[in-house]
Amino acid sequence: MAVIRGKQLDLTKVRPYGDSINDGALQLSFTLPIPLTPEAVEAARQMAQKLGLRDPSVVHSQDLGGFSFFIVYGHTDRSVDMTQIQVPKVEGKVFSRPEADQEIRRRFGRLLVVVGACIGTDAHTVGIDAIMNMKGYKGHYGLERYVMIDARNLGAQVPPEALLDYAIKHRADAMLVSQVVTEKGFHRQNLSRMVELVEASGIRDHMILICGGPRIEHKLALELGYDAGFGRGTYAEHVASFIIDKMTERGLT
Amino acid sequence: MAVIRGKQLDLTKVRPYGDSINDGALQLSFTLPIPLTPEAVEAARQMAQKLGLRDPSVVHSQDLGGFSFFIVYGHTDRSVDMTQIQVPKVEGKVFSRPEADQEIRRRFGRLLVVVGACIGTDAHTVGIDAIMNMKGYKGHYGLERYVMIDARNLGAQVPPEALLDYAIKHRADAMLVSQVVTEKGFHRQNLSRMVELVEASGIRDHMILICGGPRIEHKLALELGYDAGFGRGTYAEHVASFIIDKMTERGLT
Amino acid sequence: MHLGLDPGKIRHAREIARAITEPILIKILAHTTDSVERATLRLMGLDGADEDDIPYPNILVRHLRDRLGEGLAPLVAQAAKDRGLSLRELAYGVSEEKIDLRDFQPADRDAAGAECERLLRENIRRVERQVAARDGFVRELGQGEPPWLYVIVATGNIYEDVVQAQMAARQGADIIAVIRSTAQSLLDYVPEGITTTGFGGTYATQANFRVMREALDEVSREVGRYIRLVNYASGLCMPEIAAMGALERLDMMLNDSMYGILFRDINPLRTFIDQHLSRMISAYARIIINTGEDNYLTTADAVEAAHTVLASDLINERFAHEAGLPADLMGLGHAFEVYPEMTDSYLYELAQALLIREVFPDHPIKFMPPTKHMTGDIFRGYALNAMFNFTGVLTGQSIQLLGMLTEAMHTPFLMDRALAINNARLMFNAARHLAENLEIKPHSWLLQRSAEVLDRAITMLERIAEIGLFQAIADGMFADIKRPPEGGKGGDGVVLKSADYANPLLKILTEKVHGRH
Amino acid sequence: MHLGLDPGKIRHAREIARAITEPILIKILAHTTDSVERATLRLMGLDGADEDDIPYPNILVRHLRDRLGEGLAPLVAQAAKDRGLSLRELAYGVSEEKIDLRDFQPADRDAAGAECERLLRENIRRVERQVAARDGFVRELGQGEPPWLYVIVATGNIYEDVVQAQMAARQGADIIAVIRSTAQSLLDYVPEGITTTGFGGTYATQANFRVMREALDEVSREVGRYIRLVNYASGLCMPEIAAMGALERLDMMLNDSMYGILFRDINPLRTFIDQHLSRMISAYARIIINTGEDNYLTTADAVEAAHTVLASDLINERFAHEAGLPADLMGLGHAFEVYPEMTDSYLYELAQALLIREVFPDHPIKFMPPTKHMTGDIFRGYALNAMFNFTGVLTGQSIQLLGMLTEAMHTPFLMDRALAINNARLMFNAARHLAENLEIKPHSWLLQRSAEVLDRAITMLERIAEIGLFQAIADGMFADIKRPPEGGKGGDGVVLKSADYANPLLKILTEKVHGRH
Ligand code: B12
Ligand code: B12
Ligand SMILES: Cc1ncc(COP(=O)(O)O)c(C=O)c1O
Ligand SMILES: Cc1ncc(COP(=O)(O)O)c(C=O)c1O
């Protein structure tokens, strides 16, 4: 960690950094639903103050044809205690594809069945395809390419019920649920519904339940009742490795 | 004012607007002096919460080689009471150049002497030149072009004492003080010092004292003891008009 | 900035496209669909919905489902006339199960046809009035200089949309698109009335169209520039929405001959049939269509699949032509979607933008901004959008969809849209006449690349001509997505026309459109 | 992307520039200045300051002010030798008023000269080691591909600067400039020691140079790329700072033959004399100079004054040449400062960037970003910087000063700089080979504009040659700023050399530099 000579960083009080330690500098932009006037600029300044900025400076304002847009710079005295932060993380080693195949052979001695889909009315397949399809994503092959994984990607707009039926029918070891549209909390509803269905069906204990999407965090996934959640930058190997480890941990065979 | 049918805007509780009234949406960016880790991302989220955002979403993070950068979107429930906002403004009609010349002739019947400079170590002349020099700025001629104004621009890096001496010597009707460098409150010091000098010299009552610069607000100027402050977007005619009106108001002749 | 591609090759490519669409066209003409019949009823003047919010056109089509092959319009027209009812009253009766038309036969089929035609002509005149009104606006107020600034509103609340749309117009937008609610394309009906909720967009309804059109007319007068309105004649209700758009003076419609198949898993034949009528209507209403090739590059790679965009544009062009659309109403799509961090990514973008412009010189082509590779880094996004806008004006694009710096996060906030407009205005103005100053170096990479993409498009088209378009789609030749001919939603709405199928609308439109150009 | 300007005209322009600088050069050679003498003392090894923080070189020069015309260096060298003192001890003695050299005459002038030369050669060898060290780094680690990414740090605290500089290097910067504290140019001495406070920048001191150099060497090894360090050999202490930079291995220096006159109101002759020695030192230390023509466009209009930039570049080039600087050390400056909201503003920028590149093909020209027209709209600023970076790679600029999105507000925050680096990397990479693909159309506006700017520069140079450079400056021909020859700060530090003026440094440098190229 970079510490500036003579100025010690206090990890219990971490503040934004503009150009010197603890200056608390930050940038803000927003619109107010009022036309641009000197009073609106003052309102923007006060808004920034309400957000705990001292000496906020409204550096830009634009009338949007009835509403007004502002860019503000300011400084805050508020701080975060880093020593109290704990973030649940997907832990464990990430196996390469050949390693993963080998581990599956060694630990389970059989093909693992992984089913996946983007559920609800969400039509975004690219994310789940990136994880599951042969081609993969950014040079990382998908689960279909794994010798020891029987990967079945149902695509998008799949009703949760249909995904569950399919998983039961094919005795899935893991279920992958993708959600990309998050507007108005859409994804939470869909993801919760999926968990409820899986739990009601009685197969929850025998199956690894994973969700993913650009706005999915592991923490949220745990809260919703999933075993893990994967966000941006996930590749098939992360998912495969997690399934292998989690199955072992749970004593699934 | 645009009011969305069925949703009345409450002017006592104005909130930022993302895409629907009162959603309180805003954007934030800042650096933390810690390397990028999942914990740092969580710290950024908490920082946003400390600033009064609910459900903040850290949409981007980048390691800067030891520190970390974040972009956050979130929503705030805080609001500003527009009905309580009053902003001191430079009021009055703005005369065109010919009008101003005519008014001076009519009201004072003599040339007005206006001296100006960018004081202290501040070397930025462009702003004061824009107001004073013949050429002006963006097609608005400067004070030198006014028939009834004797404008004397001393340029930049002028010590406050020198400006005062010059003003006394030439019996200035108005003094224009520019400050562009604002780092670490530099301009406040210089501007205050200028006021003190002018007041000590006893000519304060006989002279219109004006400051300006890109980060100068009228409000600040009044606080510091100036008659007016002019920021970005000022042209010579604003300044000339103000001087004419203020002199009349003060009964100066 | 001219690539100087071989005109012979371009001509050849067009010929293959014609060979590809010909067999499809035969199928199109032989069938009707739920939506075609509903669209015809709508153009006869039927709208509204029953107590359960089921639109009357749907009620009649469902009621007469077994007789679709005859063509419902004359039948319904006559039934209403016989009873002295308006179409709406008739449909109400059917919905209340007070009227049963299942065995109804008009006394005189010709008279039924004539009555149907009478009703249609009334609305057709309304469409004509809208066309004239648009022309009048443009004549009187003028319009933006291309590339036209195209922005979307998508709040879910039409009134909130209106506020944002008017502000966008004041900021400089030329075109406002009201994004539809998530998954509306899969609704097999068009919702009714004014709507104030929706996810990720606002329902396309005729009432919403009207509200927005009025608001844009108002702001057009205010800003002294005609502001165009866009919606989606796409999904399971293509021709119906086209009809609604024609009646309410929409100016553009997202409308693609294959998008529904590929991206919405709609039955292929259904889609082909529906797009045909939707385009005939659009041609008559002088509505510019916007095709959806940009979408291919979200599922396939923009470098690898560049030629599929061109191939598809040529197919879309031919389908549009068959429906009577002139080139100046064909907003063929392409996009700026190369992975920006790839070395020389910009060269790929430039080659493609020039290529599409050159192959479609008379078409108001639609240029889509970076979306797939946008991230939460809004600053990077803003810079990419600047390059995109720069390219738009440099290569003379017609319809510039403005990229949003928050593309990776949410549907646009007001400030996102405003910033997008600022960006485009800045770039368009700063580089307004740049193109006149530059040439492409002979034998340069840009030339090679564009020629290669053209060649690959031709090879692809040749292959499609060989195996047929249905098979090509089944093989995943577009967008890396495979759709079998029998699959997809709405296939049950496709019905073979009987020998005595009657639909005066088709006759009128054919007459009108071909009479005109 | 070649304009194909008339080489005859360019040659002619250079000839006039030579005619302009010749008479100045005569004056330069006839005079010395406070700062020249101090720089010589520094290169003899004298540094440090007394209890009042007055640097020893200043103490000696002040003490011997009346004898400046003789050249102080041999005199001081001999005095120290005679007393068996180090230079520092000698200066200490003077400052404590225990030693008085005002009437001191060396017994043997030649011996004094030799002693002086001995001391100088020791430090000259240190400079040589630094040159070798730099070459070694570049050979071993390599360096960035041009355009080089140049960013500034300016916290006022050298340790905070170090942290930010290292982070910038990790992000991809090639060059780090430590901006000086506001108004340091007007200090007639160089502060001593490590500094941790400053306004709008960090004091240039030899100790700060050393701290930063060490930090950059460390990070160079870490990132596997030699990171260059920049400061300002500018203001009242030009040659001294050049000397310090040579000793501490700076790689570039802001250094202009006229900037101090125009923008800091420093005496013209003083500036010309000082710049000459500073450049001789830089030539020997293989330090790239960066000239300051960009500044003209902050006070004058970038469209109207475009030719003044070129004219001044040619004058700067000639002065640099006279001081022994080869073309590959001449970072001549220009800028991207046209009002962006003007229609076709980008065309003016492109014409100018191409012009400067073509007139100075072997020079590591320095391209300054938009500053004057930057506003608080950081998004607009970021888009403008994207266009600037795009232009940098398109026109093959060498040293790209990265624009900051917060230019209108404050010296860069850490995040501003990081975003600037992201921007440049993105653009440079995306358009890396674009230039190879484009040509400028014959008879196009771009060609006409650049030819016109060249013509106007020639006319201006011709006029200057007529009236003389001093008069031209007095007339406000550069930057719209008028500076009379007699005015300005530091004029009292200019002294006519006596017939027996002795300064072995000049001899050594002339020898060395001319021996080399
Ligand atoms: C491509 C795209 C489309 C394509 C989809 C094509 C397809 N077959 O997928 C098309 C054009 C059809 C489309 C349509 C729509 N889209 Co869209 N679309 C996008 C876009 C541009 C890129 C998404 C993408 O492909 N990313 C690349 C993939 C690889 O990334 P990813 O999904 O994040 O996946 C990675 C990780 O998240 C993770 N992951 C994802 N899922 C899973 C699952 C598991 C189990 C695991 C382990 C990991 C994992 O691994 C992947 C690889 O690393 C985004 C904007 C953006 N730049 O993000 C908008 C976006 C997602 N779309 C959006 C919207 C609103 C729509 C529409 C609803 C618009 C409308 N009203 O018409 C429609 C309808 C779609 C619907 N009903 O769902 C919004 C969503 C807003 C929100 N937050 O809710 C976005 C953000 C655009 C915007 N700013 O408005 N879209
Ligand atoms: C041009 C410029 C320079 C030029 C100045 C040339 C000159 N002769 O003026 C040069 C290159 C010399 C320069 C040097 C420096 N500059 Co400078 N410079 C700028 C720049 C790019 C533009 C300023 C400008 O000319 N604006 C155009 C004029 C017309 O606008 P204006 O000043 O706002 O004036 C208008 C109004 O404010 C008003 N107004 C202004 N004054 C007055 C007075 C009165 C009485 C009235 C009525 C109205 C009025 O009317 C004007 C017309 O509308 C700004 C960045 C920016 N884009 O703003 C940085 C900037 C102002 N500079 C800055 C700095 C730090 C410096 C240096 C200190 C850097 C250094 N360490 O070396 C040096 C040293 C200068 C010093 N000692 O003061 C910082 C200031 C940071 C801060 N907030 O304190 C800025 C913001 C850049 C940055 N981001 O770091 N600079
Ligand atoms: C042709 C076409 N139709 C429709 C849409 C919109 O999607 P949806 O199917 O959700 O209406 C698009 C989006 O890009 C499109 O290109
Ligand atoms: C040649 C030169 N010297 C110096 C400076 C810096 O200004 P100052 O005089 O404050 O050191 C600049 C700034 O652009 C410059 O170009």
PDB file of N, CA and C in Angstrom, chain D residues 116-165:
ATOM      1  N   CYS D 116      39.329  25.590 -12.249  1.00  0.00           N
ATOM      2  CA  CYS D 116      37.888  25.667 -12.552  1.00  0.00           C
ATOM      3  C   CYS D 116      37.493  24.528 -13.483  1.00  0.00           C
ATOM      4  N   GLU D 117      38.285  24.340 -14.523  1.00  0.00           N
ATOM      5  CA  GLU D 117      37.986  23.291 -15.493  1.00  0.00           C
ATOM      6  C   GLU D 117      38.012  21.916 -14.843  1.00  0.00           C
ATOM      7  N   ARG D 118      38.962  21.722 -13.916  1.00  0.00           N
ATOM      8  CA  ARG D 118      39.068  20.438 -13.225  1.00  0.00           C
ATOM      9  C   ARG D 118      37.762  20.135 -12.476  1.00  0.00           C
ATOM     10  N   LEU D 119      37.311  21.176 -11.757  1.00  0.00           N
ATOM     11  CA  LEU D 119      36.068  20.989 -11.006  1.00  0.00           C
ATOM     12  C   LEU D 119      34.886  20.718 -11.946  1.00  0.00           C
ATOM     13  N   LEU D 120      34.847  21.473 -13.002  1.00  0.00           N
ATOM     14  CA  LEU D 120      33.748  21.290 -13.949  1.00  0.00           C
ATOM     15  C   LEU D 120      33.761  19.897 -14.549  1.00  0.00           C
ATOM     16  N   ARG D 121      34.972  19.441 -14.923  1.00  0.00           N
ATOM     17  CA  ARG D 121      35.048  18.148 -15.617  1.00  0.00           C
ATOM     18  C   ARG D 121      34.549  17.017 -14.734  1.00  0.00           C
ATOM     19  N   GLU D 122      34.742  17.180 -13.430  1.00  0.00           N
ATOM     20  CA  GLU D 122      34.250  16.164 -12.508  1.00  0.00           C
ATOM     21  C   GLU D 122      32.721  16.014 -12.642  1.00  0.00           C
ATOM     22  N   ASN D 123      32.071  17.171 -12.670  1.00  0.00           N
ATOM     23  CA  ASN D 123      30.611  17.120 -12.760  1.00  0.00           C
ATOM     24  C   ASN D 123      30.128  16.816 -14.169  1.00  0.00           C
ATOM     25  N   ILE D 124      30.954  17.242 -15.125  1.00  0.00           N
ATOM     26  CA  ILE D 124      30.612  16.911 -16.504  1.00  0.00           C
ATOM     27  C   ILE D 124      30.615  15.394 -16.674  1.00  0.00           C
ATOM     28  N   ARG D 125      31.563  14.763 -15.969  1.00  0.00           N
ATOM     29  CA  ARG D 125      31.590  13.297 -16.024  1.00  0.00           C
ATOM     30  C   ARG D 125      30.336  12.706 -15.390  1.00  0.00           C
ATOM     31  N   ARG D 126      29.865  13.363 -14.343  1.00  0.00           N
ATOM     32  CA  ARG D 126      28.617  12.888 -13.729  1.00  0.00           C
ATOM     33  C   ARG D 126      27.463  12.997 -14.729  1.00  0.00           C
ATOM     34  N   VAL D 127      27.458  14.093 -15.460  1.00  0.00           N
ATOM     35  CA  VAL D 127      26.421  14.243 -16.488  1.00  0.00           C
ATOM     36  C   VAL D 127      26.562  13.132 -17.523  1.00  0.00           C
ATOM     37  N   GLU D 128      27.808  12.841 -17.894  1.00  0.00           N
ATOM     38  CA  GLU D 128      28.022  11.775 -18.878  1.00  0.00           C
ATOM     39  C   GLU D 128      27.529  10.430 -18.348  1.00  0.00           C
ATOM     40  N   ARG D 129      27.787  10.206 -17.062  1.00  0.00           N
ATOM     41  CA  ARG D 129      27.298   8.956 -16.467  1.00  0.00           C
ATOM     42  C   ARG D 129      25.768   8.902 -16.504  1.00  0.00           C
ATOM     43  N   GLN D 130      25.190  10.061 -16.307  1.00  0.00           N
ATOM     44  CA  GLN D 130      23.723  10.088 -16.352  1.00  0.00           C
ATOM     45  C   GLN D 130      23.215   9.809 -17.776  1.00  0.00           C
ATOM     46  N   VAL D 131      23.905  10.365 -18.750  1.00  0.00           N
ATOM     47  CA  VAL D 131      23.503  10.086 -20.137  1.00  0.00           C
ATOM     48  C   VAL D 131      23.627   8.597 -20.418  1.00  0.00           C
ATOM     49  N   ALA D 132      24.741   8.024 -19.955  1.00  0.00           N
ATOM     50  CA  ALA D 132      24.950   6.590 -20.165  1.00  0.00           C
ATOM     51  C   ALA D 132      23.901   5.780 -19.413  1.00  0.00           C
ATOM     52  N   ALA D 133      23.580   6.238 -18.223  1.00  0.00           N
ATOM     53  CA  ALA D 133      22.574   5.523 -17.428  1.00  0.00           C
ATOM     54  C   ALA D 133      21.235   5.526 -18.169  1.00  0.00           C
ATOM     55  N   ARG D 134      20.894   6.690 -18.711  1.00  0.00           N
ATOM     56  CA  ARG D 134      19.630   6.759 -19.450  1.00  0.00           C
ATOM     57  C   ARG D 134      19.649   5.809 -20.634  1.00  0.00           C
ATOM     58  N   ASP D 135      20.765   5.867 -21.400  1.00  0.00           N
ATOM     59  CA  ASP D 135      20.864   4.966 -22.552  1.00  0.00           C
ATOM     60  C   ASP D 135      20.747   3.515 -22.107  1.00  0.00           C
ATOM     61  N   GLY D 136      21.383   3.235 -20.978  1.00  0.00           N
ATOM     62  CA  GLY D 136      21.340   1.866 -20.456  1.00  0.00           C
ATOM     63  C   GLY D 136      19.915   1.451 -20.123  1.00  0.00           C
ATOM     64  N   PHE D 137      19.213   2.311 -19.453  1.00  0.00           N
ATOM     65  CA  PHE D 137      17.813   2.016 -19.108  1.00  0.00           C
ATOM     66  C   PHE D 137      17.000   1.726 -20.367  1.00  0.00           C
ATOM     67  N   VAL D 138      17.170   2.613 -21.345  1.00  0.00           N
ATOM     68  CA  VAL D 138      16.358   2.474 -22.550  1.00  0.00           C
ATOM     69  C   VAL D 138      16.716   1.179 -23.270  1.00  0.00           C
ATOM     70  N   ARG D 139      18.029   0.904 -23.307  1.00  0.00           N
ATOM     71  CA  ARG D 139      18.453  -0.323 -23.971  1.00  0.00           C
ATOM     72  C   ARG D 139      17.877  -1.537 -23.244  1.00  0.00           C
ATOM     73  N   GLU D 140      17.971  -1.489 -21.937  1.00  0.00           N
ATOM     74  CA  GLU D 140      17.596  -2.646 -21.136  1.00  0.00           C
ATOM     75  C   GLU D 140      16.072  -2.814 -21.023  1.00  0.00           C
ATOM     76  N   LEU D 141      15.412  -1.709 -20.739  1.00  0.00           N
ATOM     77  CA  LEU D 141      13.970  -1.806 -20.467  1.00  0.00           C
ATOM     78  C   LEU D 141      13.102  -1.459 -21.672  1.00  0.00           C
ATOM     79  N   GLY D 142      13.687  -0.717 -22.595  1.00  0.00           N
ATOM     80  CA  GLY D 142      12.855  -0.212 -23.680  1.00  0.00           C
ATOM     81  C   GLY D 142      12.101   1.027 -23.237  1.00  0.00           C
ATOM     82  N   GLN D 143      11.270   1.538 -24.131  1.00  0.00           N
ATOM     83  CA  GLN D 143      10.513   2.738 -23.818  1.00  0.00           C
ATOM     84  C   GLN D 143       9.183   2.669 -24.565  1.00  0.00           C
ATOM     85  N   GLY D 144       8.269   3.552 -24.196  1.00  0.00           N
ATOM     86  CA  GLY D 144       6.966   3.558 -24.848  1.00  0.00           C
ATOM     87  C   GLY D 144       7.087   3.922 -26.316  1.00  0.00           C
ATOM     88  N   GLU D 145       6.056   3.527 -27.047  1.00  0.00           N
ATOM     89  CA  GLU D 145       6.008   3.851 -28.476  1.00  0.00           C
ATOM     90  C   GLU D 145       5.352   5.230 -28.602  1.00  0.00           C
ATOM     91  N   PRO D 146       5.884   6.128 -29.458  1.00  0.00           N
ATOM     92  CA  PRO D 146       5.237   7.437 -29.588  1.00  0.00           C
ATOM     93  C   PRO D 146       3.851   7.297 -30.219  1.00  0.00           C
ATOM     94  N   PRO D 147       2.981   8.261 -29.997  1.00  0.00           N
ATOM     95  CA  PRO D 147       3.107   9.391 -29.081  1.00  0.00           C
ATOM     96  C   PRO D 147       3.269   8.946 -27.618  1.00  0.00           C
ATOM     97  N   TRP D 148       4.285   9.555 -26.993  1.00  0.00           N
ATOM     98  CA  TRP D 148       4.522   9.267 -25.586  1.00  0.00           C
ATOM     99  C   TRP D 148       3.471   9.929 -24.701  1.00  0.00           C
ATOM    100  N   LEU D 149       3.034   9.201 -23.717  1.00  0.00           N
ATOM    101  CA  LEU D 149       2.022   9.719 -22.797  1.00  0.00           C
ATOM    102  C   LEU D 149       2.673  10.548 -21.694  1.00  0.00           C
ATOM    103  N   TYR D 150       2.384  11.809 -21.695  1.00  0.00           N
ATOM    104  CA  TYR D 150       3.020  12.770 -20.804  1.00  0.00           C
ATOM    105  C   TYR D 150       1.965  13.285 -19.829  1.00  0.00           C
ATOM    106  N   VAL D 151       2.196  13.090 -18.538  1.00  0.00           N
ATOM    107  CA  VAL D 151       1.244  13.611 -17.544  1.00  0.00           C
ATOM    108  C   VAL D 151       1.973  14.424 -16.492  1.00  0.00           C
ATOM    109  N   ILE D 152       1.208  15.234 -15.801  1.00  0.00           N
ATOM    110  CA  ILE D 152       1.809  16.077 -14.789  1.00  0.00           C
ATOM    111  C   ILE D 152       1.385  15.631 -13.392  1.00  0.00           C
ATOM    112  N   VAL D 153       2.274  15.910 -12.430  1.00  0.00           N
ATOM    113  CA  VAL D 153       1.888  15.807 -11.022  1.00  0.00           C
ATOM    114  C   VAL D 153       2.144  17.184 -10.433  1.00  0.00           C
ATOM    115  N   ALA D 154       1.367  17.560  -9.467  1.00  0.00           N
ATOM    116  CA  ALA D 154       1.417  18.961  -9.028  1.00  0.00           C
ATOM    117  C   ALA D 154       0.832  19.139  -7.640  1.00  0.00           C
ATOM    118  N   THR D 155       1.218  18.278  -6.723  1.00  0.00           N
ATOM    119  CA  THR D 155       0.552  18.352  -5.419  1.00  0.00           C
ATOM    120  C   THR D 155       1.161  19.387  -4.488  1.00  0.00           C
ATOM    121  N   GLY D 156       2.408  19.778  -4.753  1.00  0.00           N
ATOM    122  CA  GLY D 156       3.099  20.660  -3.811  1.00  0.00           C
ATOM    123  C   GLY D 156       3.968  19.876  -2.835  1.00  0.00           C
ATOM    124  N   ASN D 157       3.690  18.594  -2.720  1.00  0.00           N
ATOM    125  CA  ASN D 157       4.447  17.740  -1.804  1.00  0.00           C
ATOM    126  C   ASN D 157       5.169  16.687  -2.629  1.00  0.00           C
ATOM    127  N   ILE D 158       6.496  16.728  -2.631  1.00  0.00           N
ATOM    128  CA  ILE D 158       7.238  15.835  -3.520  1.00  0.00           C
ATOM    129  C   ILE D 158       6.956  14.365  -3.213  1.00  0.00           C
ATOM    130  N   TYR D 159       6.680  14.051  -1.957  1.00  0.00           N
ATOM    131  CA  TYR D 159       6.403  12.650  -1.638  1.00  0.00           C
ATOM    132  C   TYR D 159       5.041  12.213  -2.170  1.00  0.00           C
ATOM    133  N   GLU D 160       4.105  13.123  -2.095  1.00  0.00           N
ATOM    134  CA  GLU D 160       2.785  12.834  -2.669  1.00  0.00           C
ATOM    135  C   GLU D 160       2.936  12.740  -4.203  1.00  0.00           C
ATOM    136  N   ASP D 161       3.753  13.630  -4.761  1.00  0.00           N
ATOM    137  CA  ASP D 161       4.041  13.571  -6.199  1.00  0.00           C
ATOM    138  C   ASP D 161       4.598  12.215  -6.598  1.00  0.00           C
ATOM    139  N   VAL D 162       5.500  11.702  -5.769  1.00  0.00           N
ATOM    140  CA  VAL D 162       6.143  10.418  -6.076  1.00  0.00           C
ATOM    141  C   VAL D 162       5.104   9.313  -6.171  1.00  0.00           C
ATOM    142  N   VAL D 163       4.226   9.276  -5.203  1.00  0.00           N
ATOM    143  CA  VAL D 163       3.200   8.235  -5.204  1.00  0.00           C
ATOM    144  C   VAL D 163       2.368   8.335  -6.475  1.00  0.00           C
ATOM    145  N   GLN D 164       1.982   9.540  -6.802  1.00  0.00           N
ATOM    146  CA  GLN D 164       1.139   9.726  -7.977  1.00  0.00           C
ATOM    147  C   GLN D 164       1.904   9.441  -9.266  1.00  0.00           C
ATOM    148  N   ALA D 165       3.165   9.813  -9.285  1.00  0.00           N
ATOM    149  CA  ALA D 165       3.974   9.569 -10.481  1.00  0.00           C
ATOM    150  C   ALA D 165       4.143   8.069 -10.706  1.00  0.00           C
TER     151      ALA D 165
END
